[in-house]
Amino acid sequence: MMIVRVKSKDHAFTIPVPYAVLRMGSGILTSNLVQRKMKDWLNKHGGHAGGHASRKHDFDSDSSRFGIELVLSILENRSTKQAIRQLIKELQRCKGTVLVDVKAQDGTEVLIKL
């Protein structure tokens, strides 16, 4: 089980994430249905969410679109799907390993532990 802890000045959350949820999430993200819907959404919006005409916003939208298209192309690859499944299996063997331990300047802390 992966443990995600988030602490801020006002609140603290601990979220246990079972490996079964990770497997389901990876299966959903790599499914053809989700990828088709994301491509349709990208084509529908043309990479320009919100319709603002400022030059900076256009750059941000284009770079965001490029990032989404890159992730989609990686997720479409069959070997990527197998690698994600293998990664989750290996994570189960590394109990107690800290993946992320970050403290921001405003005092917010994030800890992700296996």
PDB file of N, CA and C in Angstrom:
ATOM      1  N   MET A   1       0.843  -1.175   0.000  1.00  0.00           N
ATOM      2  CA  MET A   1       0.000   0.000   0.000  1.00  0.00           C
ATOM      3  C   MET A   1       0.892   1.244   0.000  1.00  0.00           C
ATOM      4  N   MET A   2       0.558   2.191  -0.848  1.00  0.00           N
ATOM      5  CA  MET A   2       1.272   3.453  -0.913  1.00  0.00           C
ATOM      6  C   MET A   2       0.567   4.436   0.021  1.00  0.00           C
ATOM      7  N   ILE A   3       1.342   5.173   0.790  1.00  0.00           N
ATOM      8  CA  ILE A   3       0.793   6.163   1.713  1.00  0.00           C
ATOM      9  C   ILE A   3       1.183   7.551   1.209  1.00  0.00           C
ATOM     10  N   VAL A   4       0.180   8.412   1.037  1.00  0.00           N
ATOM     11  CA  VAL A   4       0.416   9.791   0.618  1.00  0.00           C
ATOM     12  C   VAL A   4       0.016  10.689   1.786  1.00  0.00           C
ATOM     13  N   ARG A   5       0.971  11.455   2.287  1.00  0.00           N
ATOM     14  CA  ARG A   5       0.702  12.379   3.394  1.00  0.00           C
ATOM     15  C   ARG A   5       0.931  13.803   2.911  1.00  0.00           C
ATOM     16  N   VAL A   6      -0.053  14.655   3.166  1.00  0.00           N
ATOM     17  CA  VAL A   6       0.041  16.062   2.820  1.00  0.00           C
ATOM     18  C   VAL A   6      -0.264  16.849   4.077  1.00  0.00           C
ATOM     19  N   LYS A   7       0.672  17.724   4.462  1.00  0.00           N
ATOM     20  CA  LYS A   7       0.478  18.565   5.644  1.00  0.00           C
ATOM     21  C   LYS A   7       0.639  20.017   5.241  1.00  0.00           C
ATOM     22  N   SER A   8      -0.325  20.841   5.655  1.00  0.00           N
ATOM     23  CA  SER A   8      -0.200  22.279   5.477  1.00  0.00           C
ATOM     24  C   SER A   8      -0.419  22.922   6.835  1.00  0.00           C
ATOM     25  N   LYS A   9      -0.411  24.230   6.862  1.00  0.00           N
ATOM     26  CA  LYS A   9      -0.610  24.912   8.139  1.00  0.00           C
ATOM     27  C   LYS A   9      -1.992  24.623   8.718  1.00  0.00           C
ATOM     28  N   ASP A  10      -2.984  24.502   7.845  1.00  0.00           N
ATOM     29  CA  ASP A  10      -4.363  24.334   8.307  1.00  0.00           C
ATOM     30  C   ASP A  10      -4.819  22.884   8.402  1.00  0.00           C
ATOM     31  N   HIS A  11      -4.346  22.042   7.495  1.00  0.00           N
ATOM     32  CA  HIS A  11      -4.866  20.682   7.405  1.00  0.00           C
ATOM     33  C   HIS A  11      -3.747  19.670   7.228  1.00  0.00           C
ATOM     34  N   ALA A  12      -4.066  18.426   7.567  1.00  0.00           N
ATOM     35  CA  ALA A  12      -3.161  17.305   7.314  1.00  0.00           C
ATOM     36  C   ALA A  12      -4.007  16.140   6.803  1.00  0.00           C
ATOM     37  N   PHE A  13      -3.554  15.537   5.718  1.00  0.00           N
ATOM     38  CA  PHE A  13      -4.262  14.422   5.115  1.00  0.00           C
ATOM     39  C   PHE A  13      -3.325  13.237   4.985  1.00  0.00           C
ATOM     40  N   THR A  14      -3.837  12.067   5.257  1.00  0.00           N
ATOM     41  CA  THR A  14      -3.123  10.826   4.977  1.00  0.00           C
ATOM     42  C   THR A  14      -4.040   9.987   4.100  1.00  0.00           C
ATOM     43  N   ILE A  15      -3.543   9.639   2.918  1.00  0.00           N
ATOM     44  CA  ILE A  15      -4.353   8.899   1.955  1.00  0.00           C
ATOM     45  C   ILE A  15      -3.668   7.571   1.657  1.00  0.00           C
ATOM     46  N   PRO A  16      -4.250   6.463   2.094  1.00  0.00           N
ATOM     47  CA  PRO A  16      -3.704   5.155   1.727  1.00  0.00           C
ATOM     48  C   PRO A  16      -4.175   4.783   0.313  1.00  0.00           C
ATOM     49  N   VAL A  17      -3.242   4.397  -0.536  1.00  0.00           N
ATOM     50  CA  VAL A  17      -3.564   4.024  -1.916  1.00  0.00           C
ATOM     51  C   VAL A  17      -3.159   2.566  -2.116  1.00  0.00           C
ATOM     52  N   PRO A  18      -4.129   1.656  -2.163  1.00  0.00           N
ATOM     53  CA  PRO A  18      -3.802   0.246  -2.384  1.00  0.00           C
ATOM     54  C   PRO A  18      -3.223   0.035  -3.786  1.00  0.00           C
ATOM     55  N   TYR A  19      -2.383  -0.976  -3.919  1.00  0.00           N
ATOM     56  CA  TYR A  19      -1.781  -1.272  -5.219  1.00  0.00           C
ATOM     57  C   TYR A  19      -2.839  -1.657  -6.246  1.00  0.00           C
ATOM     58  N   ALA A  20      -3.951  -2.214  -5.792  1.00  0.00           N
ATOM     59  CA  ALA A  20      -5.040  -2.553  -6.715  1.00  0.00           C
ATOM     60  C   ALA A  20      -5.579  -1.292  -7.385  1.00  0.00           C
ATOM     61  N   VAL A  21      -5.641  -0.198  -6.640  1.00  0.00           N
ATOM     62  CA  VAL A  21      -6.103   1.071  -7.213  1.00  0.00           C
ATOM     63  C   VAL A  21      -5.083   1.583  -8.241  1.00  0.00           C
ATOM     64  N   LEU A  22      -3.792   1.416  -7.950  1.00  0.00           N
ATOM     65  CA  LEU A  22      -2.765   1.811  -8.924  1.00  0.00           C
ATOM     66  C   LEU A  22      -2.885   0.987 -10.207  1.00  0.00           C
ATOM     67  N   ARG A  23      -3.115  -0.307 -10.052  1.00  0.00           N
ATOM     68  CA  ARG A  23      -3.269  -1.167 -11.232  1.00  0.00           C
ATOM     69  C   ARG A  23      -4.495  -0.767 -12.043  1.00  0.00           C
ATOM     70  N   MET A  24      -5.611  -0.497 -11.346  1.00  0.00           N
ATOM     71  CA  MET A  24      -6.822  -0.078 -12.053  1.00  0.00           C
ATOM     72  C   MET A  24      -6.606   1.264 -12.752  1.00  0.00           C
ATOM     73  N   GLY A  25      -5.955   2.190 -12.060  1.00  0.00           N
ATOM     74  CA  GLY A  25      -5.687   3.500 -12.643  1.00  0.00           C
ATOM     75  C   GLY A  25      -4.811   3.409 -13.876  1.00  0.00           C
ATOM     76  N   SER A  26      -3.784   2.579 -13.812  1.00  0.00           N
ATOM     77  CA  SER A  26      -2.913   2.423 -14.981  1.00  0.00           C
ATOM     78  C   SER A  26      -3.660   1.749 -16.119  1.00  0.00           C
ATOM     79  N   GLY A  27      -4.527   0.809 -15.796  1.00  0.00           N
ATOM     80  CA  GLY A  27      -5.332   0.162 -16.823  1.00  0.00           C
ATOM     81  C   GLY A  27      -6.294   1.127 -17.494  1.00  0.00           C
ATOM     82  N   ILE A  28      -6.879   2.021 -16.692  1.00  0.00           N
ATOM     83  CA  ILE A  28      -7.806   3.009 -17.244  1.00  0.00           C
ATOM     84  C   ILE A  28      -7.054   4.009 -18.120  1.00  0.00           C
ATOM     85  N   LEU A  29      -5.917   4.509 -17.631  1.00  0.00           N
ATOM     86  CA  LEU A  29      -5.152   5.492 -18.397  1.00  0.00           C
ATOM     87  C   LEU A  29      -4.622   4.940 -19.708  1.00  0.00           C
ATOM     88  N   THR A  30      -4.300   3.666 -19.735  1.00  0.00           N
ATOM     89  CA  THR A  30      -3.744   3.077 -20.946  1.00  0.00           C
ATOM     90  C   THR A  30      -4.816   2.430 -21.828  1.00  0.00           C
ATOM     91  N   SER A  31      -6.084   2.556 -21.436  1.00  0.00           N
ATOM     92  CA  SER A  31      -7.158   1.962 -22.233  1.00  0.00           C
ATOM     93  C   SER A  31      -7.395   2.778 -23.503  1.00  0.00           C
ATOM     94  N   ASN A  32      -7.831   2.095 -24.530  1.00  0.00           N
ATOM     95  CA  ASN A  32      -8.097   2.752 -25.809  1.00  0.00           C
ATOM     96  C   ASN A  32      -9.237   3.758 -25.699  1.00  0.00           C
ATOM     97  N   LEU A  33     -10.231   3.464 -24.869  1.00  0.00           N
ATOM     98  CA  LEU A  33     -11.369   4.362 -24.710  1.00  0.00           C
ATOM     99  C   LEU A  33     -10.935   5.716 -24.165  1.00  0.00           C
ATOM    100  N   VAL A  34     -10.160   5.725 -23.102  1.00  0.00           N
ATOM    101  CA  VAL A  34      -9.705   6.976 -22.494  1.00  0.00           C
ATOM    102  C   VAL A  34      -8.813   7.745 -23.462  1.00  0.00           C
ATOM    103  N   GLN A  35      -7.926   7.055 -24.146  1.00  0.00           N
ATOM    104  CA  GLN A  35      -7.042   7.719 -25.093  1.00  0.00           C
ATOM    105  C   GLN A  35      -7.841   8.337 -26.241  1.00  0.00           C
ATOM    106  N   ARG A  36      -8.864   7.627 -26.714  1.00  0.00           N
ATOM    107  CA  ARG A  36      -9.706   8.159 -27.786  1.00  0.00           C
ATOM    108  C   ARG A  36     -10.452   9.403 -27.317  1.00  0.00           C
ATOM    109  N   LYS A  37     -10.983   9.359 -26.085  1.00  0.00           N
ATOM    110  CA  LYS A  37     -11.708  10.516 -25.531  1.00  0.00           C
ATOM    111  C   LYS A  37     -10.784  11.713 -25.357  1.00  0.00           C
ATOM    112  N   MET A  38      -9.547  11.473 -24.906  1.00  0.00           N
ATOM    113  CA  MET A  38      -8.600  12.577 -24.736  1.00  0.00           C
ATOM    114  C   MET A  38      -8.227  13.191 -26.083  1.00  0.00           C
ATOM    115  N   LYS A  39      -8.051  12.353 -27.101  1.00  0.00           N
ATOM    116  CA  LYS A  39      -7.750  12.877 -28.441  1.00  0.00           C
ATOM    117  C   LYS A  39      -8.916  13.691 -28.975  1.00  0.00           C
ATOM    118  N   ASP A  40     -10.135  13.206 -28.769  1.00  0.00           N
ATOM    119  CA  ASP A  40     -11.316  13.947 -29.195  1.00  0.00           C
ATOM    120  C   ASP A  40     -11.388  15.294 -28.487  1.00  0.00           C
ATOM    121  N   TRP A  41     -11.106  15.307 -27.197  1.00  0.00           N
ATOM    122  CA  TRP A  41     -11.131  16.545 -26.430  1.00  0.00           C
ATOM    123  C   TRP A  41     -10.076  17.522 -26.951  1.00  0.00           C
ATOM    124  N   LEU A  42      -8.882  17.022 -27.247  1.00  0.00           N
ATOM    125  CA  LEU A  42      -7.834  17.882 -27.791  1.00  0.00           C
ATOM    126  C   LEU A  42      -8.247  18.467 -29.135  1.00  0.00           C
ATOM    127  N   ASN A  43      -8.817  17.643 -29.999  1.00  0.00           N
ATOM    128  CA  ASN A  43      -9.249  18.126 -31.313  1.00  0.00           C
ATOM    129  C   ASN A  43     -10.392  19.124 -31.201  1.00  0.00           C
ATOM    130  N   LYS A  44     -11.298  18.886 -30.252  1.00  0.00           N
ATOM    131  CA  LYS A  44     -12.448  19.765 -30.057  1.00  0.00           C
ATOM    132  C   LYS A  44     -12.001  21.150 -29.592  1.00  0.00           C
ATOM    133  N   HIS A  45     -11.057  21.178 -28.653  1.00  0.00           N
ATOM    134  CA  HIS A  45     -10.605  22.449 -28.099  1.00  0.00           C
ATOM    135  C   HIS A  45      -9.464  23.058 -28.893  1.00  0.00           C
ATOM    136  N   GLY A  46      -8.872  22.314 -29.757  1.00  0.00           N
ATOM    137  CA  GLY A  46      -7.808  22.847 -30.598  1.00  0.00           C
ATOM    138  C   GLY A  46      -6.589  23.318 -29.823  1.00  0.00           C
ATOM    139  N   GLY A  47      -6.467  22.900 -28.569  1.00  0.00           N
ATOM    140  CA  GLY A  47      -5.308  23.284 -27.772  1.00  0.00           C
ATOM    141  C   GLY A  47      -5.408  24.658 -27.164  1.00  0.00           C
ATOM    142  N   HIS A  48      -6.559  25.351 -27.338  1.00  0.00           N
ATOM    143  CA  HIS A  48      -6.707  26.710 -26.808  1.00  0.00           C
ATOM    144  C   HIS A  48      -7.891  26.757 -25.856  1.00  0.00           C
ATOM    145  N   ALA A  49      -7.677  26.358 -24.637  1.00  0.00           N
ATOM    146  CA  ALA A  49      -8.744  26.365 -23.641  1.00  0.00           C
ATOM    147  C   ALA A  49      -9.021  27.785 -23.184  1.00  0.00           C
ATOM    148  N   GLY A  50     -10.280  28.138 -23.034  1.00  0.00           N
ATOM    149  CA  GLY A  50     -10.649  29.436 -22.488  1.00  0.00           C
ATOM    150  C   GLY A  50     -10.804  30.519 -23.526  1.00  0.00           C
ATOM    151  N   GLY A  51     -10.199  30.416 -24.688  1.00  0.00           N
ATOM    152  CA  GLY A  51     -10.378  31.378 -25.755  1.00  0.00           C
ATOM    153  C   GLY A  51      -9.698  32.712 -25.550  1.00  0.00           C
ATOM    154  N   HIS A  52      -8.756  32.854 -24.650  1.00  0.00           N
ATOM    155  CA  HIS A  52      -8.048  34.116 -24.473  1.00  0.00           C
ATOM    156  C   HIS A  52      -7.096  34.332 -25.634  1.00  0.00           C
ATOM    157  N   ALA A  53      -6.938  35.589 -26.048  1.00  0.00           N
ATOM    158  CA  ALA A  53      -6.133  35.884 -27.233  1.00  0.00           C
ATOM    159  C   ALA A  53      -4.727  36.353 -26.890  1.00  0.00           C
ATOM    160  N   SER A  54      -4.373  36.362 -25.624  1.00  0.00           N
ATOM    161  CA  SER A  54      -3.037  36.856 -25.286  1.00  0.00           C
ATOM    162  C   SER A  54      -1.967  35.903 -25.789  1.00  0.00           C
ATOM    163  N   ARG A  55      -0.828  36.460 -26.148  1.00  0.00           N
ATOM    164  CA  ARG A  55       0.261  35.669 -26.720  1.00  0.00           C
ATOM    165  C   ARG A  55       0.804  34.665 -25.701  1.00  0.00           C
ATOM    166  N   LYS A  56       0.945  35.088 -24.434  1.00  0.00           N
ATOM    167  CA  LYS A  56       1.465  34.189 -23.404  1.00  0.00           C
ATOM    168  C   LYS A  56       0.526  32.998 -23.216  1.00  0.00           C
ATOM    169  N   HIS A  57      -0.777  33.242 -23.210  1.00  0.00           N
ATOM    170  CA  HIS A  57      -1.733  32.150 -23.022  1.00  0.00           C
ATOM    171  C   HIS A  57      -1.651  31.168 -24.175  1.00  0.00           C
ATOM    172  N   ASP A  58      -1.491  31.661 -25.407  1.00  0.00           N
ATOM    173  CA  ASP A  58      -1.373  30.772 -26.560  1.00  0.00           C
ATOM    174  C   ASP A  58      -0.158  29.876 -26.417  1.00  0.00           C
ATOM    175  N   PHE A  59       0.959  30.436 -25.947  1.00  0.00           N
ATOM    176  CA  PHE A  59       2.159  29.633 -25.754  1.00  0.00           C
ATOM    177  C   PHE A  59       1.912  28.560 -24.706  1.00  0.00           C
ATOM    178  N   ASP A  60       1.276  28.953 -23.591  1.00  0.00           N
ATOM    179  CA  ASP A  60       0.993  27.982 -22.540  1.00  0.00           C
ATOM    180  C   ASP A  60       0.071  26.880 -23.043  1.00  0.00           C
ATOM    181  N   SER A  61      -0.943  27.234 -23.825  1.00  0.00           N
ATOM    182  CA  SER A  61      -1.870  26.248 -24.352  1.00  0.00           C
ATOM    183  C   SER A  61      -1.168  25.304 -25.313  1.00  0.00           C
ATOM    184  N   ASP A  62      -0.306  25.854 -26.179  1.00  0.00           N
ATOM    185  CA  ASP A  62       0.413  25.019 -27.135  1.00  0.00           C
ATOM    186  C   ASP A  62       1.360  24.068 -26.431  1.00  0.00           C
ATOM    187  N   SER A  63       2.061  24.543 -25.411  1.00  0.00           N
ATOM    188  CA  SER A  63       2.978  23.670 -24.694  1.00  0.00           C
ATOM    189  C   SER A  63       2.209  22.628 -23.895  1.00  0.00           C
ATOM    190  N   SER A  64       1.063  23.005 -23.365  1.00  0.00           N
ATOM    191  CA  SER A  64       0.230  22.053 -22.633  1.00  0.00           C
ATOM    192  C   SER A  64      -0.296  20.983 -23.589  1.00  0.00           C
ATOM    193  N   ARG A  65      -0.732  21.392 -24.766  1.00  0.00           N
ATOM    194  CA  ARG A  65      -1.224  20.441 -25.770  1.00  0.00           C
ATOM    195  C   ARG A  65      -0.108  19.485 -26.165  1.00  0.00           C
ATOM    196  N   PHE A  66       1.089  20.025 -26.374  1.00  0.00           N
ATOM    197  CA  PHE A  66       2.224  19.177 -26.742  1.00  0.00           C
ATOM    198  C   PHE A  66       2.493  18.148 -25.650  1.00  0.00           C
ATOM    199  N   GLY A  67       2.444  18.579 -24.386  1.00  0.00           N
ATOM    200  CA  GLY A  67       2.678  17.667 -23.272  1.00  0.00           C
ATOM    201  C   GLY A  67       1.645  16.559 -23.213  1.00  0.00           C
ATOM    202  N   ILE A  68       0.377  16.916 -23.434  1.00  0.00           N
ATOM    203  CA  ILE A  68      -0.689  15.912 -23.408  1.00  0.00           C
ATOM    204  C   ILE A  68      -0.523  14.934 -24.561  1.00  0.00           C
ATOM    205  N   GLU A  69      -0.198  15.458 -25.757  1.00  0.00           N
ATOM    206  CA  GLU A  69       0.006  14.580 -26.912  1.00  0.00           C
ATOM    207  C   GLU A  69       1.195  13.650 -26.698  1.00  0.00           C
ATOM    208  N   LEU A  70       2.243  14.151 -26.046  1.00  0.00           N
ATOM    209  CA  LEU A  70       3.407  13.316 -25.755  1.00  0.00           C
ATOM    210  C   LEU A  70       3.041  12.185 -24.807  1.00  0.00           C
ATOM    211  N   VAL A  71       2.315  12.515 -23.741  1.00  0.00           N
ATOM    212  CA  VAL A  71       1.885  11.493 -22.785  1.00  0.00           C
ATOM    213  C   VAL A  71       0.995  10.468 -23.476  1.00  0.00           C
ATOM    214  N   LEU A  72       0.073  10.922 -24.324  1.00  0.00           N
ATOM    215  CA  LEU A  72      -0.796   9.994 -25.048  1.00  0.00           C
ATOM    216  C   LEU A  72       0.002   9.062 -25.944  1.00  0.00           C
ATOM    217  N   SER A  73       0.997   9.600 -26.641  1.00  0.00           N
ATOM    218  CA  SER A  73       1.786   8.744 -27.526  1.00  0.00           C
ATOM    219  C   SER A  73       2.585   7.716 -26.735  1.00  0.00           C
ATOM    220  N   ILE A  74       3.027   8.081 -25.554  1.00  0.00           N
ATOM    221  CA  ILE A  74       3.754   7.129 -24.708  1.00  0.00           C
ATOM    222  C   ILE A  74       2.804   6.056 -24.182  1.00  0.00           C
ATOM    223  N   LEU A  75       1.608   6.464 -23.744  1.00  0.00           N
ATOM    224  CA  LEU A  75       0.650   5.513 -23.179  1.00  0.00           C
ATOM    225  C   LEU A  75       0.087   4.558 -24.224  1.00  0.00           C
ATOM    226  N   GLU A  76       0.076   4.970 -25.500  1.00  0.00           N
ATOM    227  CA  GLU A  76      -0.436   4.096 -26.565  1.00  0.00           C
ATOM    228  C   GLU A  76       0.472   2.903 -26.812  1.00  0.00           C
ATOM    229  N   ASN A  77       1.727   3.043 -26.484  1.00  0.00           N
ATOM    230  CA  ASN A  77       2.704   1.995 -26.753  1.00  0.00           C
ATOM    231  C   ASN A  77       2.426   0.784 -25.865  1.00  0.00           C
ATOM    232  N   ARG A  78       2.342  -0.388 -26.473  1.00  0.00           N
ATOM    233  CA  ARG A  78       2.040  -1.619 -25.730  1.00  0.00           C
ATOM    234  C   ARG A  78       3.128  -1.936 -24.701  1.00  0.00           C
ATOM    235  N   SER A  79       4.384  -1.689 -25.034  1.00  0.00           N
ATOM    236  CA  SER A  79       5.458  -1.974 -24.080  1.00  0.00           C
ATOM    237  C   SER A  79       5.378  -1.050 -22.864  1.00  0.00           C
ATOM    238  N   THR A  80       4.824   0.160 -23.043  1.00  0.00           N
ATOM    239  CA  THR A  80       4.635   1.060 -21.903  1.00  0.00           C
ATOM    240  C   THR A  80       3.628   0.477 -20.931  1.00  0.00           C
ATOM    241  N   LYS A  81       2.554  -0.072 -21.456  1.00  0.00           N
ATOM    242  CA  LYS A  81       1.537  -0.692 -20.603  1.00  0.00           C
ATOM    243  C   LYS A  81       2.149  -1.819 -19.776  1.00  0.00           C
ATOM    244  N   GLN A  82       2.960  -2.646 -20.428  1.00  0.00           N
ATOM    245  CA  GLN A  82       3.611  -3.753 -19.717  1.00  0.00           C
ATOM    246  C   GLN A  82       4.618  -3.230 -18.697  1.00  0.00           C
ATOM    247  N   ALA A  83       5.333  -2.174 -19.038  1.00  0.00           N
ATOM    248  CA  ALA A  83       6.319  -1.607 -18.120  1.00  0.00           C
ATOM    249  C   ALA A  83       5.647  -1.023 -16.878  1.00  0.00           C
ATOM    250  N   ILE A  84       4.502  -0.381 -17.057  1.00  0.00           N
ATOM    251  CA  ILE A  84       3.776   0.168 -15.907  1.00  0.00           C
ATOM    252  C   ILE A  84       3.308  -0.953 -14.989  1.00  0.00           C
ATOM    253  N   ARG A  85       2.793  -2.024 -15.570  1.00  0.00           N
ATOM    254  CA  ARG A  85       2.372  -3.177 -14.754  1.00  0.00           C
ATOM    255  C   ARG A  85       3.557  -3.753 -13.986  1.00  0.00           C
ATOM    256  N   GLN A  86       4.691  -3.901 -14.659  1.00  0.00           N
ATOM    257  CA  GLN A  86       5.889  -4.434 -14.008  1.00  0.00           C
ATOM    258  C   GLN A  86       6.378  -3.503 -12.903  1.00  0.00           C
ATOM    259  N   LEU A  87       6.318  -2.196 -13.154  1.00  0.00           N
ATOM    260  CA  LEU A  87       6.736  -1.216 -12.147  1.00  0.00           C
ATOM    261  C   LEU A  87       5.899  -1.343 -10.884  1.00  0.00           C
ATOM    262  N   ILE A  88       4.596  -1.489 -11.032  1.00  0.00           N
ATOM    263  CA  ILE A  88       3.722  -1.622  -9.867  1.00  0.00           C
ATOM    264  C   ILE A  88       4.036  -2.904  -9.108  1.00  0.00           C
ATOM    265  N   LYS A  89       4.321  -3.993  -9.827  1.00  0.00           N
ATOM    266  CA  LYS A  89       4.715  -5.240  -9.156  1.00  0.00           C
ATOM    267  C   LYS A  89       5.998  -5.054  -8.360  1.00  0.00           C
ATOM    268  N   GLU A  90       6.962  -4.347  -8.942  1.00  0.00           N
ATOM    269  CA  GLU A  90       8.236  -4.118  -8.243  1.00  0.00           C
ATOM    270  C   GLU A  90       8.057  -3.186  -7.052  1.00  0.00           C
ATOM    271  N   LEU A  91       7.180  -2.211  -7.156  1.00  0.00           N
ATOM    272  CA  LEU A  91       6.931  -1.314  -6.028  1.00  0.00           C
ATOM    273  C   LEU A  91       6.408  -2.070  -4.821  1.00  0.00           C
ATOM    274  N   GLN A  92       5.639  -3.121  -5.060  1.00  0.00           N
ATOM    275  CA  GLN A  92       5.105  -3.926  -3.957  1.00  0.00           C
ATOM    276  C   GLN A  92       6.223  -4.598  -3.160  1.00  0.00           C
ATOM    277  N   ARG A  93       7.345  -4.832  -3.788  1.00  0.00           N
ATOM    278  CA  ARG A  93       8.469  -5.491  -3.110  1.00  0.00           C
ATOM    279  C   ARG A  93       9.341  -4.521  -2.320  1.00  0.00           C
ATOM    280  N   CYS A  94       9.137  -3.241  -2.477  1.00  0.00           N
ATOM    281  CA  CYS A  94      10.002  -2.220  -1.854  1.00  0.00           C
ATOM    282  C   CYS A  94       9.283  -1.492  -0.727  1.00  0.00           C
ATOM    283  N   LYS A  95       8.675  -2.224   0.170  1.00  0.00           N
ATOM    284  CA  LYS A  95       7.914  -1.606   1.262  1.00  0.00           C
ATOM    285  C   LYS A  95       8.816  -0.739   2.132  1.00  0.00           C
ATOM    286  N   GLY A  96       8.281   0.418   2.520  1.00  0.00           N
ATOM    287  CA  GLY A  96       9.018   1.329   3.383  1.00  0.00           C
ATOM    288  C   GLY A  96       9.860   2.347   2.637  1.00  0.00           C
ATOM    289  N   THR A  97       9.972   2.226   1.336  1.00  0.00           N
ATOM    290  CA  THR A  97      10.771   3.162   0.543  1.00  0.00           C
ATOM    291  C   THR A  97      10.037   4.491   0.421  1.00  0.00           C
ATOM    292  N   VAL A  98      10.757   5.583   0.639  1.00  0.00           N
ATOM    293  CA  VAL A  98      10.185   6.923   0.490  1.00  0.00           C
ATOM    294  C   VAL A  98      10.444   7.388  -0.938  1.00  0.00           C
ATOM    295  N   LEU A  99       9.366   7.657  -1.677  1.00  0.00           N
ATOM    296  CA  LEU A  99       9.490   8.122  -3.057  1.00  0.00           C
ATOM    297  C   LEU A  99       9.602   9.639  -3.132  1.00  0.00           C
ATOM    298  N   VAL A 100       8.813  10.334  -2.320  1.00  0.00           N
ATOM    299  CA  VAL A 100       8.808  11.797  -2.328  1.00  0.00           C
ATOM    300  C   VAL A 100       8.775  12.262  -0.884  1.00  0.00           C
ATOM    301  N   ASP A 101       9.638  13.225  -0.559  1.00  0.00           N
ATOM    302  CA  ASP A 101       9.629  13.872   0.754  1.00  0.00           C
ATOM    303  C   ASP A 101      10.019  15.323   0.525  1.00  0.00           C
ATOM    304  N   VAL A 102       9.002  16.188   0.409  1.00  0.00           N
ATOM    305  CA  VAL A 102       9.226  17.575   0.014  1.00  0.00           C
ATOM    306  C   VAL A 102       8.604  18.505   1.042  1.00  0.00           C
ATOM    307  N   LYS A 103       9.306  19.596   1.341  1.00  0.00           N
ATOM    308  CA  LYS A 103       8.764  20.639   2.199  1.00  0.00           C
ATOM    309  C   LYS A 103       8.910  21.967   1.468  1.00  0.00           C
ATOM    310  N   ALA A 104       7.780  22.638   1.237  1.00  0.00           N
ATOM    311  CA  ALA A 104       7.775  23.915   0.526  1.00  0.00           C
ATOM    312  C   ALA A 104       8.097  25.048   1.496  1.00  0.00           C
ATOM    313  N   GLN A 105       8.369  26.211   0.939  1.00  0.00           N
ATOM    314  CA  GLN A 105       8.709  27.372   1.766  1.00  0.00           C
ATOM    315  C   GLN A 105       7.548  27.809   2.642  1.00  0.00           C
ATOM    316  N   ASP A 106       6.316  27.564   2.199  1.00  0.00           N
ATOM    317  CA  ASP A 106       5.159  27.968   3.003  1.00  0.00           C
ATOM    318  C   ASP A 106       4.825  26.957   4.101  1.00  0.00           C
ATOM    319  N   GLY A 107       5.632  25.904   4.235  1.00  0.00           N
ATOM    320  CA  GLY A 107       5.453  24.927   5.290  1.00  0.00           C
ATOM    321  C   GLY A 107       4.674  23.684   4.879  1.00  0.00           C
ATOM    322  N   THR A 108       4.189  23.639   3.650  1.00  0.00           N
ATOM    323  CA  THR A 108       3.466  22.489   3.170  1.00  0.00           C
ATOM    324  C   THR A 108       4.428  21.324   2.959  1.00  0.00           C
ATOM    325  N   GLU A 109       4.046  20.143   3.436  1.00  0.00           N
ATOM    326  CA  GLU A 109       4.876  18.958   3.307  1.00  0.00           C
ATOM    327  C   GLU A 109       4.125  17.873   2.549  1.00  0.00           C
ATOM    328  N   VAL A 110       4.837  17.155   1.701  1.00  0.00           N
ATOM    329  CA  VAL A 110       4.278  16.020   0.970  1.00  0.00           C
ATOM    330  C   VAL A 110       5.222  14.840   1.141  1.00  0.00           C
ATOM    331  N   LEU A 111       4.661  13.713   1.549  1.00  0.00           N
ATOM    332  CA  LEU A 111       5.431  12.489   1.727  1.00  0.00           C
ATOM    333  C   LEU A 111       4.694  11.360   1.030  1.00  0.00           C
ATOM    334  N   ILE A 112       5.398  10.668   0.136  1.00  0.00           N
ATOM    335  CA  ILE A 112       4.831   9.487  -0.522  1.00  0.00           C
ATOM    336  C   ILE A 112       5.747   8.321  -0.182  1.00  0.00           C
ATOM    337  N   LYS A 113       5.173   7.341   0.499  1.00  0.00           N
ATOM    338  CA  LYS A 113       5.938   6.215   1.020  1.00  0.00           C
ATOM    339  C   LYS A 113       5.259   4.909   0.632  1.00  0.00           C
ATOM    340  N   LEU A 114       6.067   3.919   0.314  1.00  0.00           N
ATOM    341  CA  LEU A 114       5.527   2.606  -0.044  1.00  0.00           C
ATOM    342  C   LEU A 114       5.288   1.780   1.218  1.00  0.00           C
TER     343      LEU A 114
END
